[in-house]
Short mmCIF file of C-alpha atoms and ligand atoms in Angstrom, two decimals:
data_model
loop_
_atom_site.label_atom_id
_atom_site.label_comp_id
_atom_site.label_asym_id
_atom_site.label_seq_id
_atom_site.Cartn_x
_atom_site.Cartn_y
_atom_site.Cartn_z
CA MET M 1 0.13 -0.03 -0.12
CA ASN M 2 1.28 3.46 -1.02
CA VAL M 3 1.44 5.93 1.73
CA ASP M 4 1.17 9.59 0.90
CA TYR M 5 3.65 10.81 3.48
CA GLU M 6 3.04 14.59 2.56
CA LYS M 7 -0.58 14.25 2.72
CA ALA M 8 -0.39 12.64 6.15
CA GLU M 9 1.91 15.40 7.37
CA ARG M 10 -0.54 18.09 6.09
CA GLU M 11 -3.54 16.25 7.70
CA ILE M 12 -1.54 15.96 11.12
CA GLN M 13 -0.81 19.43 10.88
CA LYS M 14 -4.46 20.36 10.45
CA ILE M 15 -5.29 18.30 13.27
CA LEU M 16 -2.93 20.06 15.58
CA GLU M 17 -4.04 23.43 14.57
CA SER M 18 -7.52 22.82 15.33
CA TYR M 19 -6.83 22.10 18.86
CA ASP M 20 -8.34 24.74 20.81
CA PRO M 21 -5.96 25.99 23.64
CA ASP M 22 -8.74 28.15 25.18
CA ALA M 23 -11.07 25.31 25.44
CA VAL M 24 -8.08 22.97 27.09
CA LEU M 25 -7.24 25.56 29.58
CA GLU M 26 -10.93 26.18 30.63
CA LYS M 27 -11.28 22.54 30.99
CA ILE M 28 -8.22 22.24 33.26
CA VAL M 29 -9.11 25.18 35.61
CA LYS M 30 -12.67 23.82 36.10
CA TYR M 31 -10.96 20.30 36.68
CA LEU M 32 -8.49 21.51 39.32
CA TYR M 33 -11.40 23.48 41.17
CA ASN M 34 -13.80 20.69 41.28
CA ASN M 35 -11.71 17.86 42.31
CA PHE M 36 -9.14 19.43 44.79
CA LYS M 37 -11.13 20.95 47.79
CA LYS M 38 -7.79 22.86 49.05
CA TYR M 39 -7.48 24.58 45.59
CA SER M 40 -9.75 27.69 46.48
CA TRP M 41 -8.70 29.60 43.21
CA ILE M 42 -6.98 28.48 40.21
CA GLY M 43 -5.69 30.73 37.57
CA ILE M 44 -3.68 30.29 34.45
CA TYR M 45 -1.58 33.24 33.48
CA LEU M 46 0.10 33.50 29.77
CA LEU M 47 3.39 35.61 29.42
CA HIS M 48 2.91 38.60 27.03
CA GLY M 49 6.05 40.53 26.54
CA ASN M 50 7.12 41.10 29.79
CA LYS M 51 3.65 40.79 31.59
CA LEU M 52 1.68 38.05 32.89
CA VAL M 53 -2.03 38.08 31.62
CA LEU M 54 -4.70 36.05 33.40
CA SER M 55 -6.21 33.79 30.60
CA HIS M 56 -8.54 31.46 32.51
CA TRP M 57 -9.59 31.17 36.07
CA LYS M 58 -11.89 29.37 38.47
CA GLY M 59 -12.75 30.23 41.95
CA LYS M 60 -15.42 32.07 43.88
CA ASN M 61 -14.28 35.62 43.00
CA ALA M 62 -12.44 37.44 40.38
CA THR M 63 -9.08 38.78 41.03
CA GLU M 64 -7.99 42.35 40.29
CA HIS M 65 -4.65 41.09 39.48
CA ASN M 66 -5.46 40.47 35.74
CA ILE M 67 -1.90 41.56 34.57
CA ILE M 68 1.15 41.16 36.68
CA PRO M 69 4.49 42.49 35.55
CA ILE M 70 7.53 39.98 35.68
CA GLY M 71 9.38 40.51 39.14
CA LYS M 72 5.88 41.45 40.93
CA GLY M 73 4.19 39.45 43.54
CA ILE M 74 4.73 35.56 43.90
CA CYS M 75 3.65 34.96 40.18
CA GLY M 76 6.13 37.60 38.82
CA ALA M 77 8.70 36.14 40.90
CA ALA M 78 8.28 32.61 39.83
CA ALA M 79 8.20 34.00 36.13
CA GLN M 80 11.52 35.75 37.01
CA THR M 81 13.14 32.67 38.36
CA GLY M 82 11.34 30.06 36.35
CA LYS M 83 11.13 28.11 39.51
CA THR M 84 8.04 26.69 41.23
CA ILE M 85 7.29 28.89 44.36
CA VAL M 86 5.28 27.37 47.55
CA VAL M 87 4.33 29.91 50.02
CA PRO M 88 3.08 28.07 53.07
CA ASP M 89 1.75 31.43 54.82
CA VAL M 90 1.23 34.41 52.41
CA SER M 91 1.14 36.61 55.39
CA LYS M 92 4.89 36.09 56.03
CA ASP M 93 5.85 36.67 52.46
CA LYS M 94 6.73 40.42 51.64
CA ARG M 95 6.26 39.37 47.74
CA TYR M 96 2.76 38.51 48.18
CA LEU M 97 0.12 40.52 46.19
CA SER M 98 -3.30 40.14 48.05
CA CYS M 99 -6.15 39.12 46.03
CA PHE M 100 -8.63 37.38 48.47
CA LEU M 101 -8.79 37.77 52.19
CA SER M 102 -9.40 34.18 52.60
CA THR M 103 -6.24 33.10 50.92
CA LYS M 104 -3.61 31.55 53.35
CA SER M 105 -1.16 29.62 51.15
CA GLU M 106 -0.33 29.85 47.32
CA ILE M 107 1.59 27.90 44.83
CA VAL M 108 2.91 29.15 41.60
CA VAL M 109 4.04 26.52 38.88
CA PRO M 110 5.90 28.39 35.75
CA ILE M 111 5.04 26.60 32.29
CA LYS M 112 7.93 26.42 30.04
CA LYS M 113 8.61 25.54 26.45
CA ASN M 114 11.76 25.06 25.30
CA ASN M 115 13.10 26.12 28.35
CA LYS M 116 11.53 29.59 28.38
CA ILE M 117 8.51 30.69 30.46
CA ILE M 118 5.42 31.02 28.62
CA GLY M 119 3.00 31.10 31.63
CA GLU M 120 2.07 29.71 34.92
CA ILE M 121 -0.55 28.13 36.82
CA ASP M 122 -1.40 30.05 39.88
CA ILE M 123 -3.15 28.41 42.72
CA ASP M 124 -4.31 29.99 46.19
CA SER M 125 -5.93 27.95 49.22
CA ASP M 126 -7.95 29.05 52.04
CA LEU M 127 -5.77 26.63 54.11
CA LEU M 128 -2.37 27.13 55.84
CA LYS M 129 0.29 25.27 54.25
CA ALA M 130 -1.87 23.84 51.85
CA PHE M 131 0.73 22.60 49.20
CA ASP M 132 2.84 19.78 49.69
CA LYS M 133 5.42 17.72 47.66
CA LYS M 134 2.79 15.73 45.88
CA ASP M 135 0.87 18.85 44.74
CA LEU M 136 4.12 20.31 43.43
CA ILE M 137 5.02 17.25 41.49
CA PHE M 138 1.50 16.85 40.18
CA LEU M 139 1.30 20.37 39.05
CA GLU M 140 4.70 20.41 37.47
CA LYS M 141 3.62 17.45 35.66
CA THR M 142 0.33 19.36 34.62
CA ALA M 143 2.41 22.54 33.43
CA LYS M 144 4.44 20.26 31.42
CA MET M 145 1.59 18.51 29.70
CA LEU M 146 0.05 21.94 29.11
CA SER M 147 3.02 23.45 27.40
CA ASN M 148 2.76 20.63 24.85
CA ILE M 149 -0.66 22.30 23.61
CA LEU M 150 0.35 25.94 23.84
N1 SME C 1 -0.93 36.37 44.85
C1 SME C 1 -0.46 36.54 43.68
C2 SME C 1 -1.31 37.63 42.87
C3 SME C 1 -2.41 36.72 41.84
S1 SME C 1 -3.64 36.22 42.80
O1 SME C 1 -3.44 35.10 43.93
C4 SME C 1 -4.91 35.75 41.83
C5 SME C 1 1.04 36.99 43.70
O2 SME C 1 1.21 37.31 44.79
O3 SME C 1 1.54 37.33 42.60
#
C-alpha cells in the first residue's frame, strides 16, 4: 500500500492546528477546582512580553490582578526565576500580592516551552500550608502537559 507521507503530514498539522488551547485551559482550571477541595482559586496566566496576563481562572471571586509584571508578587517572582514557588503562609511573604482575604497559602508553577517561560499556574488556598510535595510534582507535570498544547 502506498502511503502519501506529505498528505499525512498536512493532515496531522491540520489536526494539531484545530486544537483549541482556550477550551483546554478552561477545562483544566475547572477540573482542578472541582476535584481538589483545598485549591480555592486556580488561575492560568500567559506571558505576553514582560507581563503575565490572566487567561483562565476558576474560583469564587475574580481577581483584580489580571496583569502582573514580571518581578511583581509571587507570580512575577516565579516567572523571573523559572522555578515553582510554594508559600505556606502568605502573611509572612513580603512579595505576596493580595487578591482574596481568605487566601492563606499559594503555589505558582511556571509553564515552560523550550526552557522559556510561557505562562504559569497560580493556585490560592484558604488553608495554611495547603501545598506539599505531591501537589508540586503533580502541578509541574500538569504544566508540562499544558506546554505541549500551547
Ligand atoms: N497572589 C499573587 C497574585 C495573583 S492572585 O493570587 C490571583 C501574587 O502574589 O503574585
